[in-house]
mmCIF file of C-alpha atoms and ligand atoms in Angstrom:
data_model
loop_
_atom_site.group_PDB
_atom_site.id
_atom_site.type_symbol
_atom_site.label_atom_id
_atom_site.label_comp_id
_atom_site.label_asym_id
_atom_site.label_seq_id
_atom_site.Cartn_x
_atom_site.Cartn_y
_atom_site.Cartn_z
ATOM 1 C CA MET T 1 -103.345 -193.979 76.803
ATOM 2 C CA LYS T 2 -100.085 -195.767 76.008
ATOM 3 C CA GLU T 3 -99.705 -199.505 76.548
ATOM 4 C CA ILE T 4 -96.761 -201.885 76.889
ATOM 5 C CA GLU T 5 -97.110 -205.646 76.613
ATOM 6 C CA ALA T 6 -95.076 -207.441 79.229
ATOM 7 C CA VAL T 7 -93.948 -211.007 78.696
ATOM 8 C CA ILE T 8 -92.308 -212.353 81.802
ATOM 9 C CA GLY T 9 -91.861 -216.157 81.809
ATOM 10 C CA ALA T 10 -95.362 -217.653 81.360
ATOM 11 C CA ASN T 11 -97.027 -214.369 82.335
ATOM 12 C CA ARG T 12 -98.354 -211.856 79.803
ATOM 13 C CA TYR T 13 -99.909 -208.599 80.943
ATOM 14 C CA THR T 14 -100.313 -204.972 80.010
ATOM 15 C CA VAL T 15 -98.772 -201.864 81.618
ATOM 16 C CA GLN T 16 -101.029 -198.802 80.886
ATOM 17 C CA ILE T 17 -99.787 -195.240 81.159
ATOM 18 C CA GLY T 18 -101.950 -192.124 80.911
ATOM 19 C CA HIS T 19 -104.007 -189.323 82.515
ATOM 20 C CA ARG T 20 -107.129 -190.340 84.530
ATOM 21 C CA ILE T 21 -106.984 -193.800 83.042
ATOM 22 C CA MET T 22 -108.244 -195.677 86.072
ATOM 23 C CA MET T 23 -111.759 -194.300 85.407
ATOM 24 C CA ASN T 24 -113.999 -196.134 82.878
ATOM 25 C CA ASN T 25 -111.201 -198.598 82.159
ATOM 26 C CA ASP T 26 -112.485 -201.700 80.349
ATOM 27 C CA GLU T 27 -109.266 -203.691 80.979
ATOM 28 C CA LEU T 28 -109.282 -202.865 84.697
ATOM 29 C CA ARG T 29 -113.008 -203.857 84.891
ATOM 30 C CA LYS T 30 -112.242 -207.099 83.043
ATOM 31 C CA LYS T 31 -109.447 -208.066 85.457
ATOM 32 C CA LEU T 32 -111.531 -207.140 88.494
ATOM 33 C CA SER T 33 -114.675 -208.982 87.343
ATOM 34 C CA VAL T 34 -114.217 -211.748 89.820
ATOM 35 C CA ASP T 35 -116.165 -212.797 92.940
ATOM 36 C CA LYS T 36 -114.417 -210.190 95.076
ATOM 37 C CA CYS T 37 -111.624 -207.705 94.763
ATOM 38 C CA ALA T 38 -109.712 -206.677 97.915
ATOM 39 C CA VAL T 39 -108.695 -203.009 97.455
ATOM 40 C CA VAL T 40 -105.553 -202.344 99.417
ATOM 41 C CA LEU T 41 -105.478 -198.545 99.362
ATOM 42 C CA SER T 42 -103.023 -196.021 100.829
ATOM 43 C CA ASN T 43 -104.757 -194.012 103.518
ATOM 44 C CA HIS T 44 -102.758 -190.956 102.504
ATOM 45 C CA LEU T 45 -103.903 -191.249 98.916
ATOM 46 C CA TYR T 46 -107.473 -191.665 100.074
ATOM 47 C CA ASP T 47 -107.270 -188.363 101.923
ATOM 48 C CA LEU T 48 -105.687 -186.582 98.924
ATOM 49 C CA HIS T 49 -107.814 -188.022 96.169
ATOM 50 C CA TRP T 50 -110.958 -189.254 97.924
ATOM 51 C CA GLU T 51 -113.348 -187.689 95.335
ATOM 52 C CA TYR T 52 -111.618 -189.399 92.399
ATOM 53 C CA LEU T 53 -111.153 -192.700 94.284
ATOM 54 C CA MET T 54 -114.738 -192.780 95.536
ATOM 55 C CA GLU T 55 -116.013 -192.256 91.989
ATOM 56 C CA LEU T 56 -113.704 -195.010 90.749
ATOM 57 C CA LEU T 57 -114.453 -197.479 93.518
ATOM 58 C CA GLY T 58 -118.161 -196.786 93.101
ATOM 59 C CA GLU T 59 -117.907 -198.665 89.761
ATOM 60 C CA TYR T 60 -117.092 -201.870 91.654
ATOM 61 C CA THR T 61 -119.789 -203.476 93.733
ATOM 62 C CA ASN T 62 -117.705 -206.553 94.415
ATOM 63 C CA LYS T 63 -114.984 -204.604 96.320
ATOM 64 C CA GLU T 64 -113.846 -205.009 99.916
ATOM 65 C CA LEU T 65 -111.848 -201.971 101.058
ATOM 66 C CA PHE T 66 -108.679 -202.351 103.175
ATOM 67 C CA LEU T 67 -107.040 -199.037 104.007
ATOM 68 C CA MET T 68 -103.313 -199.314 104.640
ATOM 69 C CA GLN T 69 -101.279 -196.817 106.690
ATOM 70 C CA ASP T 70 -98.483 -196.694 104.111
ATOM 71 C CA LEU T 71 -95.412 -196.295 106.291
ATOM 72 C CA GLU T 72 -92.210 -198.230 105.536
ATOM 73 C CA GLU T 73 -92.293 -199.662 109.072
ATOM 74 C CA ASN T 74 -95.712 -201.197 108.312
ATOM 75 C CA LYS T 75 -94.207 -203.363 105.603
ATOM 76 C CA ASN T 76 -93.894 -206.311 107.913
ATOM 77 C CA TYR T 77 -95.472 -209.689 108.338
ATOM 78 C CA LEU T 78 -97.324 -208.888 111.541
ATOM 79 C CA TYR T 79 -99.213 -206.111 109.850
ATOM 80 C CA ALA T 80 -99.739 -208.450 106.868
ATOM 81 C CA GLU T 81 -101.418 -210.927 109.171
ATOM 82 C CA LYS T 82 -104.130 -208.363 109.918
ATOM 83 C CA PHE T 83 -104.829 -208.011 106.151
ATOM 84 C CA LEU T 84 -104.746 -211.722 105.480
ATOM 85 C CA GLN T 85 -107.222 -212.355 108.361
ATOM 86 C CA GLY T 86 -109.331 -209.525 106.878
ATOM 87 C CA PHE T 87 -109.299 -211.300 103.481
ATOM 88 C CA ALA T 88 -110.588 -214.489 105.169
ATOM 89 C CA ASP T 89 -113.197 -212.557 107.249
ATOM 90 C CA LYS T 90 -114.578 -211.092 103.927
ATOM 91 C CA ASN T 91 -114.607 -214.544 102.342
ATOM 92 C CA LEU T 92 -112.112 -213.890 99.626
ATOM 93 C CA THR T 93 -111.546 -217.084 97.553
ATOM 94 C CA ARG T 94 -108.793 -218.344 95.300
ATOM 95 C CA ASP T 95 -110.548 -216.523 92.402
ATOM 96 C CA SER T 96 -110.469 -213.153 94.228
ATOM 97 C CA VAL T 97 -108.030 -210.414 93.143
ATOM 98 C CA VAL T 98 -106.049 -207.963 95.323
ATOM 99 C CA TRP T 99 -106.092 -204.476 93.876
ATOM 100 C CA SER T 100 -103.212 -202.410 95.139
ATOM 101 C CA ILE T 101 -103.540 -198.581 94.934
ATOM 102 C CA GLY T 102 -100.599 -196.657 96.377
ATOM 103 C CA GLY T 103 -96.853 -196.152 96.322
ATOM 104 C CA GLY T 104 -94.186 -198.827 96.492
ATOM 105 C CA VAL T 105 -94.843 -199.577 100.107
ATOM 106 C CA VAL T 106 -98.482 -200.428 99.411
ATOM 107 C CA GLY T 107 -97.596 -202.359 96.160
ATOM 108 C CA ASP T 108 -94.927 -204.468 97.918
ATOM 109 C CA PHE T 109 -97.073 -205.141 100.890
ATOM 110 C CA ALA T 110 -100.292 -205.903 98.990
ATOM 111 C CA GLY T 111 -98.299 -208.181 96.614
ATOM 112 C CA TYR T 112 -96.768 -209.984 99.603
ATOM 113 C CA CYS T 113 -100.297 -210.612 100.993
ATOM 114 C CA ALA T 114 -101.653 -211.650 97.601
ATOM 115 C CA SER T 115 -98.692 -214.068 97.132
ATOM 116 C CA LEU T 116 -99.545 -215.814 100.459
ATOM 117 C CA TYR T 117 -103.377 -215.864 100.635
ATOM 118 C CA MET T 118 -104.578 -219.339 99.780
ATOM 119 C CA ARG T 119 -101.068 -220.029 98.443
ATOM 120 C CA GLY T 120 -101.324 -217.117 96.037
ATOM 121 C CA ILE T 121 -104.033 -215.103 94.392
ATOM 122 C CA ASN T 122 -103.875 -212.532 91.569
ATOM 123 C CA ILE T 123 -103.002 -208.882 91.888
ATOM 124 C CA VAL T 124 -103.637 -205.730 89.860
ATOM 125 C CA GLN T 125 -101.079 -202.963 90.595
ATOM 126 C CA CYS T 126 -102.073 -199.297 90.366
ATOM 127 C CA PRO T 127 -98.907 -197.420 91.456
ATOM 128 C CA THR T 128 -99.411 -193.821 92.567
ATOM 129 C CA THR T 129 -95.787 -192.519 93.025
ATOM 130 C CA LEU T 130 -93.329 -191.953 90.213
ATOM 131 C CA LEU T 131 -90.942 -194.502 91.795
ATOM 132 C CA ALA T 132 -93.636 -197.129 92.053
ATOM 133 C CA MET T 133 -94.725 -196.529 88.404
ATOM 134 C CA VAL T 134 -91.162 -196.969 86.909
ATOM 135 C CA ASP T 135 -89.728 -199.410 89.434
ATOM 136 C CA ALA T 136 -91.590 -201.008 92.337
ATOM 137 C CA SER T 137 -94.722 -202.140 90.434
ATOM 138 C CA ILE T 138 -92.619 -203.425 87.515
ATOM 139 C CA GLY T 139 -90.955 -206.814 87.659
ATOM 140 C CA GLY T 140 -93.024 -208.817 90.085
ATOM 141 C CA LYS T 141 -90.842 -208.555 93.269
ATOM 142 C CA VAL T 142 -93.070 -208.354 96.388
ATOM 143 C CA ALA T 143 -91.750 -208.288 99.917
ATOM 144 C CA VAL T 144 -91.828 -207.059 103.490
ATOM 145 C CA ASN T 145 -88.991 -206.121 105.833
ATOM 146 C CA LEU T 146 -87.321 -207.796 108.733
ATOM 147 C CA ARG T 147 -85.466 -206.027 111.586
ATOM 148 C CA SER T 148 -82.295 -207.337 109.882
ATOM 149 C CA GLY T 149 -82.961 -205.589 106.607
ATOM 150 C CA LYS T 150 -85.398 -204.364 103.941
ATOM 151 C CA ASN T 151 -87.301 -206.683 101.677
ATOM 152 C CA LEU T 152 -85.808 -209.872 103.145
ATOM 153 C CA VAL T 153 -89.052 -211.870 103.066
ATOM 154 C CA GLY T 154 -91.009 -212.086 99.838
ATOM 155 C CA SER T 155 -91.663 -213.698 96.541
ATOM 156 C CA PHE T 156 -92.200 -213.124 92.835
ATOM 157 C CA LEU T 157 -95.786 -212.358 91.730
ATOM 158 C CA GLN T 158 -96.351 -210.905 88.303
ATOM 159 C CA PRO T 159 -99.561 -208.790 88.187
ATOM 160 C CA LEU T 160 -102.574 -209.183 85.871
ATOM 161 C CA LEU T 161 -102.407 -205.501 84.897
ATOM 162 C CA VAL T 162 -100.382 -202.401 85.842
ATOM 163 C CA THR T 163 -102.095 -199.027 85.534
ATOM 164 C CA CYS T 164 -99.998 -195.854 85.880
ATOM 165 C CA ASP T 165 -102.471 -192.963 86.177
ATOM 166 C CA THR T 166 -100.336 -189.842 85.917
ATOM 167 C CA PHE T 167 -103.261 -187.712 87.177
ATOM 168 C CA LEU T 168 -102.467 -188.899 90.683
ATOM 169 C CA LEU T 169 -98.885 -187.545 90.430
ATOM 170 C CA SER T 170 -100.235 -183.992 90.621
ATOM 171 C CA THR T 171 -100.175 -184.207 94.445
ATOM 172 C CA LEU T 172 -96.805 -185.953 94.742
ATOM 173 C CA PRO T 173 -94.260 -183.811 96.653
ATOM 174 C CA GLU T 174 -91.089 -182.818 94.841
ATOM 175 C CA LYS T 175 -88.887 -184.974 97.040
ATOM 176 C CA GLU T 176 -90.897 -188.011 95.931
ATOM 177 C CA ILE T 177 -90.757 -186.868 92.277
ATOM 178 C CA LYS T 178 -86.949 -186.832 92.699
ATOM 179 C CA CYS T 179 -86.994 -190.422 94.089
ATOM 180 C CA GLY T 180 -88.659 -191.561 90.886
ATOM 181 C CA LEU T 181 -86.385 -189.431 88.763
ATOM 182 C CA ALA T 182 -83.352 -191.018 90.343
ATOM 183 C CA GLU T 183 -84.490 -194.450 89.079
ATOM 184 C CA ILE T 184 -85.442 -193.017 85.647
ATOM 185 C CA ILE T 185 -81.890 -191.532 85.427
ATOM 186 C CA LYS T 186 -80.416 -194.828 86.558
ATOM 187 C CA HIS T 187 -82.336 -196.688 83.762
ATOM 188 C CA ALA T 188 -81.141 -193.988 81.320
ATOM 189 C CA LEU T 189 -77.526 -194.569 82.247
ATOM 190 C CA ILE T 190 -77.708 -198.421 81.940
ATOM 191 C CA GLY T 191 -79.436 -198.561 78.614
ATOM 192 C CA ASP T 192 -82.649 -196.526 78.290
ATOM 193 C CA THR T 193 -81.094 -194.174 75.777
ATOM 194 C CA ALA T 194 -84.475 -192.732 74.676
ATOM 195 C CA SER T 195 -84.929 -191.305 78.229
ATOM 196 C CA PHE T 196 -81.336 -190.081 78.406
ATOM 197 C CA ASP T 197 -82.007 -187.748 75.409
ATOM 198 C CA ILE T 198 -85.281 -186.463 76.968
ATOM 199 C CA LEU T 199 -83.604 -185.894 80.343
ATOM 200 C CA LEU T 200 -80.856 -183.806 78.776
ATOM 201 C CA LYS T 201 -83.488 -181.399 77.414
ATOM 202 C CA HIS T 202 -85.285 -180.722 80.719
ATOM 203 C CA ASN T 203 -84.820 -179.813 84.376
ATOM 204 C CA LEU T 204 -86.671 -180.474 87.654
ATOM 205 C CA VAL T 205 -89.552 -178.052 86.705
ATOM 206 C CA SER T 206 -90.081 -178.791 82.996
ATOM 207 C CA VAL T 207 -89.744 -182.568 83.450
ATOM 208 C CA GLN T 208 -92.901 -182.550 85.511
ATOM 209 C CA LYS T 209 -95.078 -181.549 82.549
ATOM 210 C CA GLU T 210 -97.608 -184.312 81.958
ATOM 211 C CA ASP T 211 -96.507 -185.223 78.435
ATOM 212 C CA VAL T 212 -92.773 -185.289 79.358
ATOM 213 C CA LEU T 213 -93.316 -187.344 82.457
ATOM 214 C CA SER T 214 -95.509 -189.858 80.761
ATOM 215 C CA GLU T 215 -92.996 -190.337 78.006
ATOM 216 C CA LEU T 216 -90.269 -190.934 80.545
ATOM 217 C CA ILE T 217 -92.557 -193.393 82.454
ATOM 218 C CA TYR T 218 -93.264 -195.232 79.162
ATOM 219 C CA ASN T 219 -89.580 -195.527 78.244
ATOM 220 C CA SER T 220 -88.379 -196.469 81.737
ATOM 221 C CA VAL T 221 -91.098 -199.165 82.168
ATOM 222 C CA LYS T 222 -90.315 -200.559 78.735
ATOM 223 C CA PHE T 223 -86.629 -200.686 79.636
ATOM 224 C CA LYS T 224 -87.079 -202.363 83.028
ATOM 225 C CA LEU T 225 -89.433 -204.917 81.479
ATOM 226 C CA SER T 226 -86.906 -205.731 78.780
ATOM 227 C CA VAL T 227 -84.311 -206.512 81.499
ATOM 228 C CA VAL T 228 -86.706 -208.429 83.727
ATOM 229 C CA SER T 229 -88.002 -210.491 80.883
ATOM 230 C CA GLN T 230 -84.475 -211.843 80.346
ATOM 231 C CA ASP T 231 -83.962 -212.733 84.042
ATOM 232 C CA GLU T 232 -87.138 -212.783 86.155
ATOM 233 C CA ARG T 233 -85.496 -214.458 89.171
ATOM 234 C CA ASP T 234 -82.545 -212.010 89.326
ATOM 235 C CA VAL T 235 -79.704 -214.420 88.780
ATOM 236 C CA SER T 236 -77.884 -212.592 86.002
ATOM 237 C CA ILE T 237 -78.662 -209.398 83.954
ATOM 238 C CA ARG T 238 -81.405 -208.156 86.237
ATOM 239 C CA SER T 239 -78.596 -207.152 88.639
ATOM 240 C CA ILE T 240 -77.785 -204.160 86.398
ATOM 241 C CA LEU T 241 -80.827 -202.517 87.943
ATOM 242 C CA ASN T 242 -78.703 -202.308 91.088
ATOM 243 C CA PHE T 243 -76.516 -199.660 89.528
ATOM 244 C CA GLY T 244 -76.046 -196.825 92.050
ATOM 245 C CA HIS T 245 -77.664 -198.933 94.781
ATOM 246 C CA THR T 246 -74.578 -200.629 96.268
ATOM 247 C CA VAL T 247 -73.433 -197.256 97.550
ATOM 248 C CA GLY T 248 -76.960 -195.889 97.891
ATOM 249 C CA HIS T 249 -78.156 -198.724 100.167
ATOM 250 C CA ALA T 250 -74.999 -198.511 102.283
ATOM 251 C CA ILE T 251 -75.583 -194.763 102.841
ATOM 252 C CA GLU T 252 -79.235 -195.325 103.721
ATOM 253 C CA SER T 253 -78.440 -198.147 106.156
ATOM 254 C CA LEU T 254 -75.563 -196.170 107.748
ATOM 255 C CA MET T 255 -77.941 -193.201 108.236
ATOM 256 C CA GLU T 256 -80.616 -195.660 109.500
ATOM 257 C CA TYR T 257 -82.945 -194.425 106.792
ATOM 258 C CA LYS T 258 -83.318 -191.064 108.628
ATOM 259 C CA GLY T 259 -82.821 -187.606 107.118
ATOM 260 C CA ILE T 260 -82.352 -188.911 103.601
ATOM 261 C CA THR T 261 -84.623 -190.046 100.839
ATOM 262 C CA HIS T 262 -84.023 -193.194 98.802
ATOM 263 C CA GLY T 263 -83.635 -190.932 95.709
ATOM 264 C CA GLU T 264 -80.920 -188.811 97.319
ATOM 265 C CA ALA T 265 -79.002 -191.970 98.351
ATOM 266 C CA VAL T 266 -79.338 -193.501 94.853
ATOM 267 C CA ALA T 267 -78.175 -190.177 93.198
ATOM 268 C CA ALA T 268 -75.073 -190.201 95.403
ATOM 269 C CA GLY T 269 -74.607 -193.900 94.540
ATOM 270 C CA ILE T 270 -74.825 -193.144 90.835
ATOM 271 C CA LEU T 271 -72.205 -190.400 91.185
ATOM 272 C CA ALA T 272 -69.878 -192.559 93.277
ATOM 273 C CA GLU T 273 -70.187 -195.677 91.109
ATOM 274 C CA SER T 274 -69.686 -193.593 87.907
ATOM 275 C CA ARG T 275 -66.470 -192.305 89.484
ATOM 276 C CA ILE T 276 -65.416 -195.824 90.365
ATOM 277 C CA SER T 277 -66.111 -196.808 86.717
ATOM 278 C CA LYS T 278 -63.898 -193.966 85.481
ATOM 279 C CA ASP T 279 -61.089 -194.665 88.065
ATOM 280 C CA MET T 280 -61.082 -198.374 87.039
ATOM 281 C CA GLY T 281 -60.343 -197.242 83.438
ATOM 282 C CA LEU T 282 -63.754 -198.255 82.143
ATOM 283 C CA LEU T 283 -65.827 -195.099 81.685
ATOM 284 C CA SER T 284 -64.280 -192.019 79.963
ATOM 285 C CA LEU T 285 -63.821 -188.807 81.960
ATOM 286 C CA ALA T 286 -66.100 -187.064 79.466
ATOM 287 C CA ASP T 287 -68.968 -189.543 80.067
ATOM 288 C CA GLN T 288 -68.432 -189.383 83.886
ATOM 289 C CA GLU T 289 -68.651 -185.627 83.753
ATOM 290 C CA LYS T 290 -71.922 -185.861 81.620
ATOM 291 C CA ILE T 291 -73.436 -187.993 84.385
ATOM 292 C CA THR T 292 -72.421 -185.448 87.088
ATOM 293 C CA ALA T 293 -73.867 -182.617 84.939
ATOM 294 C CA LEU T 294 -77.159 -184.520 84.404
ATOM 295 C CA LEU T 295 -77.625 -185.071 88.112
ATOM 296 C CA ASN T 296 -76.860 -181.482 88.835
ATOM 297 C CA GLN T 297 -79.441 -180.491 86.212
ATOM 298 C CA TYR T 298 -82.065 -182.225 88.430
ATOM 299 C CA ASP T 299 -80.681 -180.804 91.735
ATOM 300 C CA MET T 300 -79.204 -184.164 92.734
ATOM 301 C CA GLY T 301 -75.571 -183.131 92.722
ATOM 302 C CA ASP T 302 -72.568 -183.678 94.831
ATOM 303 C CA GLY T 303 -71.880 -182.957 98.449
ATOM 304 C CA SER T 304 -75.424 -182.814 99.715
ATOM 305 C CA ILE T 305 -74.994 -185.879 101.933
ATOM 306 C CA SER T 306 -72.842 -185.788 105.081
ATOM 307 C CA CYS T 307 -71.376 -189.213 105.746
ATOM 308 C CA ASP T 308 -68.029 -190.711 106.566
ATOM 309 C CA ALA T 309 -66.563 -192.594 103.535
ATOM 310 C CA LYS T 310 -64.948 -195.408 105.600
ATOM 311 C CA SER T 311 -68.274 -196.054 107.455
ATOM 312 C CA VAL T 312 -70.122 -196.243 104.096
ATOM 313 C CA LEU T 313 -67.515 -198.766 102.850
ATOM 314 C CA GLY T 314 -68.109 -200.760 106.086
ATOM 315 C CA HIS T 315 -71.870 -200.878 105.404
ATOM 316 C CA MET T 316 -71.285 -201.970 101.774
ATOM 317 C CA LYS T 317 -69.736 -205.166 103.045
ATOM 318 C CA PHE T 318 -73.272 -206.248 104.200
ATOM 319 C CA ASP T 319 -74.895 -205.772 100.740
ATOM 320 C CA LYS T 320 -76.991 -208.890 100.022
ATOM 321 C CA LYS T 321 -75.642 -209.009 96.444
ATOM 322 C CA ASN T 322 -72.065 -209.534 97.595
ATOM 323 C CA VAL T 323 -70.307 -212.759 96.871
ATOM 324 C CA GLY T 324 -68.045 -213.903 99.666
ATOM 325 C CA ASN T 325 -65.980 -210.875 100.884
ATOM 326 C CA SER T 326 -65.957 -209.016 97.659
ATOM 327 C CA ILE T 327 -68.394 -206.124 96.961
ATOM 328 C CA ARG T 328 -70.483 -206.698 93.823
ATOM 329 C CA PHE T 329 -70.654 -203.426 91.958
ATOM 330 C CA ILE T 330 -72.471 -202.732 88.671
ATOM 331 C CA LEU T 331 -70.118 -200.478 86.732
ATOM 332 C CA LEU T 332 -70.404 -198.596 83.490
ATOM 333 C CA LYS T 333 -68.194 -199.309 80.528
ATOM 334 C CA GLU T 334 -69.755 -196.414 78.676
ATOM 335 C CA LEU T 335 -73.019 -194.518 78.801
ATOM 336 C CA GLY T 336 -75.802 -197.112 78.423
ATOM 337 C CA VAL T 337 -73.433 -200.109 78.727
ATOM 338 C CA PRO T 338 -73.281 -201.608 82.173
ATOM 339 C CA LEU T 339 -71.001 -204.398 83.354
ATOM 340 C CA TYR T 340 -72.276 -207.048 85.768
ATOM 341 C CA GLY T 341 -71.346 -210.354 87.310
ATOM 342 C CA GLY T 342 -67.954 -211.922 86.475
ATOM 343 C CA SER T 343 -67.136 -209.188 83.928
ATOM 344 C CA VAL T 344 -66.771 -206.579 86.715
ATOM 345 C CA PRO T 345 -63.225 -206.197 88.011
ATOM 346 C CA ASN T 346 -62.528 -206.263 91.746
ATOM 347 C CA VAL T 347 -62.416 -202.643 93.008
ATOM 348 C CA PRO T 348 -59.639 -201.882 95.532
ATOM 349 C CA ASN T 349 -60.775 -200.223 98.743
ATOM 350 C CA ASP T 350 -58.739 -197.075 98.102
ATOM 351 C CA VAL T 351 -60.591 -196.508 94.762
ATOM 352 C CA ILE T 352 -63.927 -196.865 96.598
ATOM 353 C CA ILE T 353 -62.869 -194.467 99.398
ATOM 354 C CA SER T 354 -61.612 -191.884 96.996
ATOM 355 C CA ALA T 355 -64.912 -191.916 94.904
ATOM 356 C CA LEU T 356 -66.962 -191.731 98.154
ATOM 357 C CA LYS T 357 -64.829 -188.814 99.423
ATOM 358 C CA GLU T 358 -65.406 -186.901 96.148
ATOM 359 C CA THR T 359 -69.181 -187.530 96.362
ATOM 360 C CA LEU T 360 -69.919 -187.045 100.061
ATOM 361 C CA ARG T 361 -69.445 -184.252 102.576
ATOM 362 C CA GLU T 362 -67.462 -185.604 105.514
HETATM 363 N N1 NAD M 1 -90.701 -204.426 94.384
HETATM 364 C C1 NAD M 1 -89.732 -203.776 93.848
HETATM 365 O O1 NAD M 1 -89.119 -204.174 92.834
HETATM 366 C C2 NAD M 1 -89.295 -202.414 94.433
HETATM 367 C C3 NAD M 1 -88.437 -201.604 93.725
HETATM 368 C C4 NAD M 1 -88.172 -200.349 94.315
HETATM 369 C C5 NAD M 1 -88.712 -199.963 95.537
HETATM 370 N N2 NAD M 1 -89.535 -200.838 96.146
HETATM 371 C C6 NAD M 1 -90.116 -200.523 97.489
HETATM 372 O O2 NAD M 1 -90.936 -199.387 97.263
HETATM 373 C C7 NAD M 1 -91.012 -198.655 98.476
HETATM 374 C C8 NAD M 1 -90.864 -197.146 98.122
HETATM 375 O O3 NAD M 1 -91.902 -196.782 97.264
HETATM 376 P P1 NAD M 1 -92.289 -195.273 97.125
HETATM 377 O O4 NAD M 1 -91.107 -194.505 96.735
HETATM 378 O O5 NAD M 1 -93.445 -195.252 96.192
HETATM 379 O O6 NAD M 1 -92.667 -194.803 98.573
HETATM 380 P P2 NAD M 1 -93.959 -194.844 99.395
HETATM 381 O O7 NAD M 1 -94.925 -195.938 99.000
HETATM 382 O O8 NAD M 1 -93.571 -194.759 100.818
HETATM 383 O O9 NAD M 1 -94.653 -193.409 99.005
HETATM 384 C C9 NAD M 1 -94.001 -192.253 99.361
HETATM 385 C C10 NAD M 1 -94.972 -191.252 99.938
HETATM 386 O O10 NAD M 1 -95.819 -190.711 98.881
HETATM 387 C C11 NAD M 1 -97.219 -190.816 99.348
HETATM 388 N N3 NAD M 1 -98.030 -190.880 98.108
HETATM 389 C C12 NAD M 1 -98.266 -192.019 97.370
HETATM 390 N N4 NAD M 1 -98.918 -191.628 96.260
HETATM 391 C C13 NAD M 1 -99.112 -190.335 96.293
HETATM 392 C C14 NAD M 1 -99.672 -189.337 95.439
HETATM 393 N N5 NAD M 1 -100.107 -189.697 94.284
HETATM 394 N N6 NAD M 1 -99.681 -188.074 95.840
HETATM 395 C C15 NAD M 1 -99.121 -187.696 97.022
HETATM 396 N N7 NAD M 1 -98.537 -188.537 97.908
HETATM 397 C C16 NAD M 1 -98.502 -189.830 97.530
HETATM 398 C C17 NAD M 1 -97.194 -191.937 100.282
HETATM 399 O O11 NAD M 1 -98.343 -191.872 101.112
HETATM 400 C C18 NAD M 1 -95.898 -191.790 100.993
HETATM 401 O O12 NAD M 1 -96.002 -190.886 101.989
HETATM 402 C C19 NAD M 1 -89.969 -199.193 99.430
HETATM 403 O O13 NAD M 1 -90.571 -199.971 100.378
HETATM 404 C C20 NAD M 1 -89.100 -200.056 98.518
HETATM 405 O O14 NAD M 1 -88.538 -201.129 99.215
HETATM 406 C C21 NAD M 1 -89.839 -202.085 95.669
#
């Protein structure tokens, strides 16, 4: 098992990465040795891995089980009320711990509930998708959605422990693997150079080997923690993690989150925002071509998304990171060197449209 020590503000905790590490795990036992632990568990994961999970949960006599139907539309505060009432019905106290086992939907939702119950109780995060391991469970953002947009209501809650058990990834469909890979590639392009070198040597099949994937998870988590530790509240450098997401979110919202995965949207966003970086005279043509080639290597290339460029631009104007009327991009100065905040030049609309046209199928 590999471990990373996270130091985020006053919080110190460990992120563990390895195969079948949830079983017989002393650190997990220690964190969950409280009056009660409320296990918020994905129903889908329970069906897929019930034998493993039942053996694991059997170790904990102080548990109360709360199965969650892990759909994005359930990430809302009305559904949360049911869980919060359940916590009270089972007499959870301020010393109790929420134990989240599932993808990013479960982690965000369970974290939101934990941050509210009795004005905030502790959480242990056991992410079970690649995206949740390298992104959603790392950094302490927890939230639910409103009709007006995703993740609009939430808070910051750093966990007591994060356990990335790669054994569970064996059942993850390829489209979900690609969602996690899109975030790993994003981290590689904005500074996680160790992962960039590994990614170059593999493809969508070979990257899924246990040892390769766990090394990428390790590097990616370490990188995200290094960024978050400098800016927990997302007021400065943490915004670099938004690379590829200004365009990506606009595509998802234009398509009303149907017929497209988050990974596909982010991959298109990375391509478009790399092209903008090149057209603004920042990134070299050679580096921009390397990025396109890397995404192609993982079957996340150009032209797979059919969307009108002007409509995507229209949706980018609603991005919550914008300041006034100007769209806030994260651009690349070179591979591994992002620009953010005041150092990013204003990008003219015709540059954005041209990059979108090159990336999308209209
Ligand atoms: N808090 C943050 O910083 C942050 C960052 C990124 C994303 N998010 C949030 O994360 C969510 C997306 O997370 P996600 O990509 O993990 O999606 P998800 O939680 O919807 O999981 C994707 C699918 O995989 C299934 N699944 C989970 N584990 C599995 C396994 N081991 N084997 C097979 N199937 C499995 C789930 O049941 C689901 O059908 C979004 O709600 C997003 O807003 C949060």
